[in-house]
Coordinates of N, CA and C in Angstrom, one line a residue:
X1 N -17.7 -52.9 -5.2 CA -17.5 -51.9 -4.2 C -18.0 -52.5 -2.9
X2 N -17.2 -52.4 -1.8 CA -17.6 -52.9 -0.6 C -17.8 -51.9 0.5
X3 N -18.7 -52.0 1.4 CA -18.9 -51.1 2.5 C -17.9 -51.5 3.6
X4 N -17.1 -50.7 4.1 CA -16.0 -51.1 5.0 C -16.3 -50.5 6.4
X5 N -15.8 -51.2 7.4 CA -15.9 -50.7 8.8 C -14.7 -49.8 9.1
X6 N -13.6 -50.1 8.5 CA -12.4 -49.3 8.7 C -12.2 -48.7 7.3
X7 N -12.0 -47.4 7.2 CA -12.0 -46.7 5.9 C -11.0 -45.5 5.9
X8 N -10.7 -45.1 4.7 CA -10.0 -43.8 4.5 C -11.1 -42.7 4.1
X9 N -11.0 -41.6 4.8 CA -12.0 -40.6 4.5 C -11.9 -40.1 3.1
X10 N -10.7 -40.4 2.5 CA -10.5 -40.0 1.1 C -11.4 -40.6 0.1
X11 N -12.0 -41.8 0.5 CA -12.8 -42.6 -0.5 C -14.2 -42.7 0.1
X12 N -14.8 -41.7 0.6 CA -16.2 -41.8 1.2 C -17.1 -40.9 0.4
X13 N -18.3 -41.3 0.1 CA -19.3 -40.6 -0.6 C -20.7 -40.9 0.0
X14 N -21.5 -39.9 0.1 CA -22.9 -40.1 0.5 C -23.7 -40.5 -0.8
X15 N -24.4 -41.6 -0.7 CA -25.1 -42.0 -1.9 C -26.6 -42.3 -1.5
X16 N -27.5 -42.1 -2.4 CA -28.9 -42.4 -2.2 C -29.2 -43.8 -2.7
X17 N -29.6 -44.7 -1.8 CA -29.9 -46.1 -2.1 C -31.1 -46.2 -3.0
X18 N -31.0 -46.8 -4.2 CA -32.2 -46.9 -5.0 C -32.8 -48.3 -4.9
X19 N -32.0 -49.3 -4.5 CA -32.5 -50.7 -4.5 C -31.6 -51.5 -3.6
X20 N -32.2 -52.4 -2.8 CA -31.4 -53.3 -2.0 C -31.8 -54.7 -2.4
X21 N -30.9 -55.7 -2.4 CA -31.1 -57.1 -2.6 C -30.3 -57.9 -1.7
X22 N -31.0 -58.5 -0.6 CA -30.3 -59.3 0.3 C -30.0 -60.7 -0.2
X23 N -28.7 -61.1 -0.1 CA -28.3 -62.4 -0.6 C -27.4 -63.0 0.5
X24 N -28.0 -63.8 1.4 CA -27.3 -64.4 2.4 C -26.6 -63.5 3.4
X25 N -25.3 -63.5 3.5 CA -24.6 -62.7 4.4 C -24.2 -61.3 3.9
X26 N -24.7 -61.0 2.6 CA -24.4 -59.7 2.1 C -25.7 -59.1 1.5
X27 N -25.6 -57.8 1.2 CA -26.7 -57.1 0.6 C -26.1 -56.3 -0.6
X28 N -26.7 -56.4 -1.7 CA -26.3 -55.6 -2.8 C -27.2 -54.3 -2.9
X29 N -26.5 -53.2 -3.0 CA -27.3 -51.9 -3.1 C -27.0 -51.3 -4.4
X30 N -28.0 -50.7 -5.0 CA -27.8 -50.0 -6.3 C -28.0 -48.5 -6.0
X31 N -27.1 -47.7 -6.6 CA -27.1 -46.2 -6.4 C -26.6 -45.6 -7.7
X32 N -26.8 -44.3 -7.8 CA -26.3 -43.5 -8.9 C -25.3 -42.5 -8.5
X33 N -24.3 -42.3 -9.3 CA -23.3 -41.2 -9.1 C -23.3 -40.5 -10.5
X34 N -23.7 -39.3 -10.5 CA -23.9 -38.6 -11.8 C -24.9 -39.4 -12.7
X35 N -24.5 -39.7 -13.9 CA -25.4 -40.4 -14.8 C -25.1 -41.9 -14.8
X36 N -24.3 -42.4 -13.9 CA -23.8 -43.8 -13.9 C -24.5 -44.6 -12.7
X37 N -24.9 -45.8 -13.0 CA -25.4 -46.7 -12.0 C -24.3 -47.6 -11.4
X38 N -24.4 -47.8 -10.1 CA -23.4 -48.7 -9.5 C -24.1 -49.7 -8.6
X39 N -23.4 -50.8 -8.3 CA -23.9 -51.8 -7.4 C -22.8 -52.0 -6.4
X40 N -23.1 -52.0 -5.1 CA -22.1 -52.2 -4.1 C -22.6 -53.4 -3.2
X41 N -21.6 -54.2 -2.8 CA -21.8 -55.3 -1.9 C -21.5 -54.8 -0.5
X42 N -22.5 -54.9 0.4 CA -22.3 -54.5 1.8 C -22.7 -55.6 2.7
X43 N -22.3 -55.5 4.0 CA -22.6 -56.5 5.0 C -24.1 -56.6 5.2
X44 N -24.6 -57.8 5.6 CA -26.0 -57.9 5.8 C -26.6 -57.2 7.0
X45 N -25.7 -56.7 7.8 CA -26.2 -55.9 9.0 C -26.3 -54.4 8.6
X46 N -26.2 -54.1 7.4 CA -26.3 -52.7 6.9 C -27.6 -52.0 7.3
X47 N -27.6 -50.7 7.5 CA -28.8 -49.9 7.7 C -29.3 -49.3 6.4
X48 N -28.6 -49.7 5.3 CA -29.0 -49.2 4.0 C -30.4 -49.6 3.6
X49 N -31.3 -48.7 3.3 CA -32.7 -48.9 2.9 C -33.0 -48.1 1.7
X50 N -33.9 -48.6 0.8 CA -34.3 -47.9 -0.4 C -34.8 -46.5 0.0
X51 N -34.2 -45.5 -0.8 CA -34.6 -44.1 -0.5 C -33.8 -43.4 0.6
X52 N -32.9 -44.1 1.2 CA -32.1 -43.5 2.3 C -30.7 -43.2 1.8
X53 N -30.2 -42.0 2.3 CA -28.9 -41.6 2.0 C -27.9 -42.2 3.1
X54 N -26.8 -42.9 2.5 CA -25.8 -43.5 3.4 C -24.4 -43.1 3.0
X55 N -23.5 -43.1 3.9 CA -22.1 -42.9 3.6 C -21.6 -44.2 3.0
X56 N -20.9 -44.2 1.9 CA -20.3 -45.4 1.3 C -18.8 -45.2 1.2
X57 N -18.1 -46.2 1.7 CA -16.6 -46.1 1.8 C -16.1 -47.1 0.7
X58 N -15.2 -46.6 -0.1 CA -14.7 -47.4 -1.2 C -13.3 -47.9 -0.9
X59 N -13.1 -49.2 -1.0 CA -11.8 -49.8 -1.0 C -11.3 -49.9 -2.4
X60 N -10.5 -49.0 -2.8 CA -10.2 -48.9 -4.3 C -9.5 -50.2 -4.8
X61 N -8.9 -51.0 -4.0 CA -8.2 -52.2 -4.5 C -9.3 -53.3 -4.8
X62 N -10.6 -53.0 -4.4 CA -11.6 -54.0 -4.7 C -12.7 -53.5 -5.6
X63 N -12.4 -52.3 -6.2 CA -13.4 -51.7 -7.2 C -13.2 -52.4 -8.5
X64 N -14.3 -52.8 -9.2 CA -14.3 -53.4 -10.5 C -15.2 -52.5 -11.4
X65 N -14.7 -52.1 -12.5 CA -15.5 -51.2 -13.4 C -15.7 -52.0 -14.7
X66 N -16.9 -51.8 -15.4 CA -17.2 -52.4 -16.6 C -17.8 -51.4 -17.6
X67 N -17.6 -51.7 -18.9 CA -18.2 -50.9 -19.9 C -19.8 -50.9 -19.7
X68 N -20.4 -49.8 -20.0 CA -21.9 -49.7 -19.9 C -22.6 -50.5 -21.0
X69 N -22.0 -50.6 -22.2 CA -22.6 -51.2 -23.4 C -22.1 -52.7 -23.5
X70 N -23.0 -53.6 -24.0 CA -22.6 -55.0 -24.2 C -21.3 -55.0 -25.0
X71 N -20.4 -55.9 -24.8 CA -20.5 -57.1 -23.9 C -20.0 -56.8 -22.5
X72 N -20.0 -55.6 -22.0 CA -19.7 -55.2 -20.6 C -18.3 -55.6 -20.2
X73 N -17.3 -55.3 -21.0 CA -15.9 -55.7 -20.7 C -15.4 -55.0 -19.5
X74 N -14.6 -55.7 -18.8 CA -13.9 -55.0 -17.6 C -13.0 -53.9 -18.1
X75 N -13.0 -52.8 -17.4 CA -12.2 -51.6 -17.8 C -11.3 -51.2 -16.6
X76 N -11.4 -51.9 -15.5 CA -10.6 -51.6 -14.4 C -11.0 -52.2 -13.1

């Protein structure tokens, strides 16, 4: 999941950031939607901070989903 500067309002959700991990020019953020954990790749200039609520814009063509149980096969 990537944070986008240009977005469709159809694919925006407010999420609570649980964890951030800066890796060079990107930051990975972890958040929950319902009972599911997700990790999103965002630009390193993000204002996302642990414990902060941010709008997250989904570019559906770049979303990758995996099974929650090993071997974590791709499902979409």
